[in-house]
Amino acid sequence: MRIDGRHYRSVWVDEEDGWSVRIFDQTRLPWTLEILRLTEAEEVAHAIRTMQVRGAPLIGAVAAYGVALAMRTDPSTANLERVCEALGRTRPTAINLRWALERMRTALRNQPEERRAAAAYAEAAAIAEDDVETCRRIGEHGLPLLQEIAARKAPGEPVKVLTHCNAGWLATVDYGTALSPIYQAHDAGIPLHVWVDETRPRNQGAALTAWELGRHGVPHAVVADNAGGHLMQHGEVDIVLVGTDRVTRRGDVANKIGTYLKALAARDNGVPFWVAMPHSTLDMRVRDGLAEIPIEERDATEVTHLAGRAADGRVVTVRVAAEGSPAVNPAFDVTPARLVTGLITERGRCAASEAGLLSLYPERA
Ligand SMILES: CSC[C@H]1O[C@H](OP(=O)(O)O)[C@H](O)[C@@H]1O
């Protein structure tokens, strides 16, 4: 994403010192653009736990750099195992975190200690570059879906897309997943209108997706999470495009809480429901998403309180639920494969099924 003339990714190694890790503090967006400098693996773990950095592919890439930071100070095998375990415990649902840490372990365990830091930075960079190209290709394979809808409309009539949470470049190293086809369609001159689910309780849609689309000039409107079904009933949604945190062997999809409800409304209204999935999000070790995918339970105060910017510019948190009322905060839900029209991957599109996935990823059998 270009900001003030400079192209940014969502994670990078500091150009001056060559080893510290830079990220945007996404808890401060859309109000202020703050760049954090991470110098220790524990700071990386904190950033992931507190969602200063979030998004399934991005937390994998940032955790990989967390391992590199750890190897700088202690390249022992004991420390490698310790830091991978600690980073792996930060968030349980997105499989990308485990995928990236397993890839780092594999790349480092047979390296001599004196070469582990350099090898760790190289592998983390490879994970990041892989994500960039993967997300760019997801855009290429998702673009035809939007072109086909546009071709059925009157000239200038926008393709109406609904998206949930943030699956843009802020959720990946660059380009995004669900937003990647949207950016490519916009840049190709296809008229779009994006319904941005606010995505309670953390409001990644209202705060992050709206900020991204606004900066890119993509026409959009923020809507309450509960408005999506109504919009679909009234023909205001041509397609639903969402990201994912884990796809199982049979095509069940874990994603931000509320995704399942959109899939139900989409099915009831005959609206195509597509999920953008990078290879790092595929978990062929799990078949039944509802039974096997761990759903992160986050702090209740994310539901009872809301962060926002006061009139004087301060970012404040206010209580929105009655004093003393408890709250429950599951951060993800699972959409069964039967409600998913298809998966958009870096290798093409496929059905949300084992056969569909193996047709694109035969090596994952
Ligand atoms: C590119 S997929 C991003 C995926 O991650 C988000 O979760 P979180 O913001 O809690 O990290 C959400 O589920 C998005 O769809």
mmCIF file with all atom_site columns, C-alpha atoms and ligand atoms in Angstrom, residues 26 51 53-59 91 94 96 135 164-168 170-172 176-178 199 202 204 208 242-245 254-257 259 276 278 281 296 298 331-332, ligand 1:
data_model
loop_
_atom_site.group_PDB
_atom_site.id
_atom_site.type_symbol
_atom_site.label_atom_id
_atom_site.label_alt_id
_atom_site.label_comp_id
_atom_site.label_asym_id
_atom_site.label_entity_id
_atom_site.label_seq_id
_atom_site.pdbx_PDB_ins_code
_atom_site.Cartn_x
_atom_site.Cartn_y
_atom_site.Cartn_z
_atom_site.occupancy
_atom_site.B_iso_or_equiv
_atom_site.pdbx_formal_charge
_atom_site.auth_seq_id
_atom_site.auth_comp_id
_atom_site.auth_asym_id
_atom_site.auth_atom_id
_atom_site.pdbx_PDB_model_num
ATOM   1  C CA . GLN A 1 26  ? -3.088  -1.727  13.961 1.00 0.00 ? 26  GLN A CA 1
ATOM   2  C CA . MET A 1 51  ? -3.615  -7.566  17.920 1.00 0.00 ? 51  MET A CA 1
ATOM   3  C CA . VAL A 1 53  ? -0.512  -6.997  14.377 1.00 0.00 ? 53  VAL A CA 1
ATOM   4  C CA . ARG A 1 54  ? -3.235  -9.369  13.181 1.00 0.00 ? 54  ARG A CA 1
ATOM   5  C CA . GLY A 1 55  ? -4.488  -11.218 10.144 1.00 0.00 ? 55  GLY A CA 1
ATOM   6  C CA . ALA A 1 56  ? -3.815  -14.906 9.605  1.00 0.00 ? 56  ALA A CA 1
ATOM   7  C CA . PRO A 1 57  ? -0.996  -14.702 7.021  1.00 0.00 ? 57  PRO A CA 1
ATOM   8  C CA . LEU A 1 58  ? 0.590   -11.670 8.653  1.00 0.00 ? 58  LEU A CA 1
ATOM   9  C CA . ILE A 1 59  ? 0.855   -13.130 12.150 1.00 0.00 ? 59  ILE A CA 1
ATOM   10 C CA . ARG A 1 91  ? -3.330  -17.148 18.961 1.00 0.00 ? 91  ARG A CA 1
ATOM   11 C CA . ALA A 1 94  ? -5.095  -19.138 12.447 1.00 0.00 ? 94  ALA A CA 1
ATOM   12 C CA . ASN A 1 96  ? -0.678  -19.765 9.405  1.00 0.00 ? 96  ASN A CA 1
ATOM   13 C CA . CYS A 1 135 ? -1.772  -12.717 -2.330 1.00 0.00 ? 135 CYS A CA 1
ATOM   14 C CA . HIS A 1 164 ? -16.288 -9.166  6.630  1.00 0.00 ? 164 HIS A CA 1
ATOM   15 C CA . CYS A 1 165 ? -13.456 -8.197  8.973  1.00 0.00 ? 165 CYS A CA 1
ATOM   16 C CA . ASN A 1 166 ? -10.173 -7.186  7.359  1.00 0.00 ? 166 ASN A CA 1
ATOM   17 C CA . ALA A 1 167 ? -8.586  -9.433  4.770  1.00 0.00 ? 167 ALA A CA 1
ATOM   18 C CA . GLY A 1 168 ? -6.669  -6.652  3.086  1.00 0.00 ? 168 GLY A CA 1
ATOM   19 C CA . LEU A 1 170 ? -3.097  -5.105  6.676  1.00 0.00 ? 170 LEU A CA 1
ATOM   20 C CA . ALA A 1 171 ? -3.907  -8.793  7.241  1.00 0.00 ? 171 ALA A CA 1
ATOM   21 C CA . THR A 1 172 ? -1.072  -10.011 5.011  1.00 0.00 ? 172 THR A CA 1
ATOM   22 C CA . GLY A 1 176 ? -4.492  -8.920  1.035  1.00 0.00 ? 176 GLY A CA 1
ATOM   23 C CA . THR A 1 177 ? -6.584  -11.979 0.277  1.00 0.00 ? 177 THR A CA 1
ATOM   24 C CA . ALA A 1 178 ? -10.307 -11.130 -0.008 1.00 0.00 ? 178 ALA A CA 1
ATOM   25 C CA . THR A 1 199 ? -17.076 -6.555  12.352 1.00 0.00 ? 199 THR A CA 1
ATOM   26 C CA . ARG A 1 202 ? -12.816 -5.372  17.353 1.00 0.00 ? 202 ARG A CA 1
ATOM   27 C CA . GLN A 1 204 ? -11.502 -4.589  11.933 1.00 0.00 ? 204 GLN A CA 1
ATOM   28 C CA . LEU A 1 208 ? -9.052  -1.251  8.951  1.00 0.00 ? 208 LEU A CA 1
ATOM   29 C CA . VAL A 1 242 ? -14.068 -13.009 2.841  1.00 0.00 ? 242 VAL A CA 1
ATOM   30 C CA . GLY A 1 243 ? -10.707 -14.176 4.117  1.00 0.00 ? 243 GLY A CA 1
ATOM   31 C CA . THR A 1 244 ? -10.033 -17.158 6.355  1.00 0.00 ? 244 THR A CA 1
ATOM   32 C CA . ASP A 1 245 ? -7.876  -18.272 9.249  1.00 0.00 ? 245 ASP A CA 1
ATOM   33 C CA . ALA A 1 254 ? -12.770 -20.748 10.074 1.00 0.00 ? 254 ALA A CA 1
ATOM   34 C CA . ASN A 1 255 ? -12.934 -16.976 9.933  1.00 0.00 ? 255 ASN A CA 1
ATOM   35 C CA . LYS A 1 256 ? -13.796 -13.936 12.029 1.00 0.00 ? 256 LYS A CA 1
ATOM   36 C CA . ILE A 1 257 ? -16.916 -14.318 14.172 1.00 0.00 ? 257 ILE A CA 1
ATOM   37 C CA . THR A 1 259 ? -18.782 -15.043 8.888  1.00 0.00 ? 259 THR A CA 1
ATOM   38 C CA . ALA A 1 276 ? -9.882  -16.231 -0.413 1.00 0.00 ? 276 ALA A CA 1
ATOM   39 C CA . PRO A 1 278 ? -3.533  -18.686 0.658  1.00 0.00 ? 278 PRO A CA 1
ATOM   40 C CA . THR A 1 281 ? -4.153  -21.254 5.592  1.00 0.00 ? 281 THR A CA 1
ATOM   41 C CA . GLU A 1 296 ? -9.993  -18.279 20.301 1.00 0.00 ? 296 GLU A CA 1
ATOM   42 C CA . ARG A 1 298 ? -10.795 -13.225 23.773 1.00 0.00 ? 298 ARG A CA 1
ATOM   43 C CA . ALA A 1 331 ? -13.267 -14.476 18.057 1.00 0.00 ? 331 ALA A CA 1
ATOM   44 C CA . PHE A 1 332 ? -13.980 -16.880 15.182 1.00 0.00 ? 332 PHE A CA 1
HETATM 45 C C1 . LIG B 2 .   ? -6.197  -12.595 5.293  1.00 0.00 ? 1   LIG B C1 1
HETATM 46 S S1 . LIG B 2 .   ? -7.241  -13.428 6.309  1.00 0.00 ? 1   LIG B S1 1
HETATM 47 C C2 . LIG B 2 .   ? -7.398  -12.375 7.684  1.00 0.00 ? 1   LIG B C2 1
HETATM 48 C C3 . LIG B 2 .   ? -8.335  -12.947 8.716  1.00 0.00 ? 1   LIG B C3 1
HETATM 49 O O1 . LIG B 2 .   ? -7.767  -12.736 10.010 1.00 0.00 ? 1   LIG B O1 1
HETATM 50 C C4 . LIG B 2 .   ? -8.684  -11.960 10.754 1.00 0.00 ? 1   LIG B C4 1
HETATM 51 O O2 . LIG B 2 .   ? -8.670  -12.287 12.094 1.00 0.00 ? 1   LIG B O2 1
HETATM 52 P P1 . LIG B 2 .   ? -7.900  -11.309 13.131 1.00 0.00 ? 1   LIG B P1 1
HETATM 53 O O3 . LIG B 2 .   ? -8.178  -9.896  12.708 1.00 0.00 ? 1   LIG B O3 1
HETATM 54 O O4 . LIG B 2 .   ? -8.511  -11.678 14.471 1.00 0.00 ? 1   LIG B O4 1
HETATM 55 O O5 . LIG B 2 .   ? -6.449  -11.678 13.033 1.00 0.00 ? 1   LIG B O5 1
HETATM 56 C C5 . LIG B 2 .   ? -10.021 -12.279 10.132 1.00 0.00 ? 1   LIG B C5 1
HETATM 57 O O6 . LIG B 2 .   ? -10.514 -13.534 10.522 1.00 0.00 ? 1   LIG B O6 1
HETATM 58 C C6 . LIG B 2 .   ? -9.651  -12.228 8.681  1.00 0.00 ? 1   LIG B C6 1
HETATM 59 O O7 . LIG B 2 .   ? -10.565 -12.823 7.809  1.00 0.00 ? 1   LIG B O7 1
#
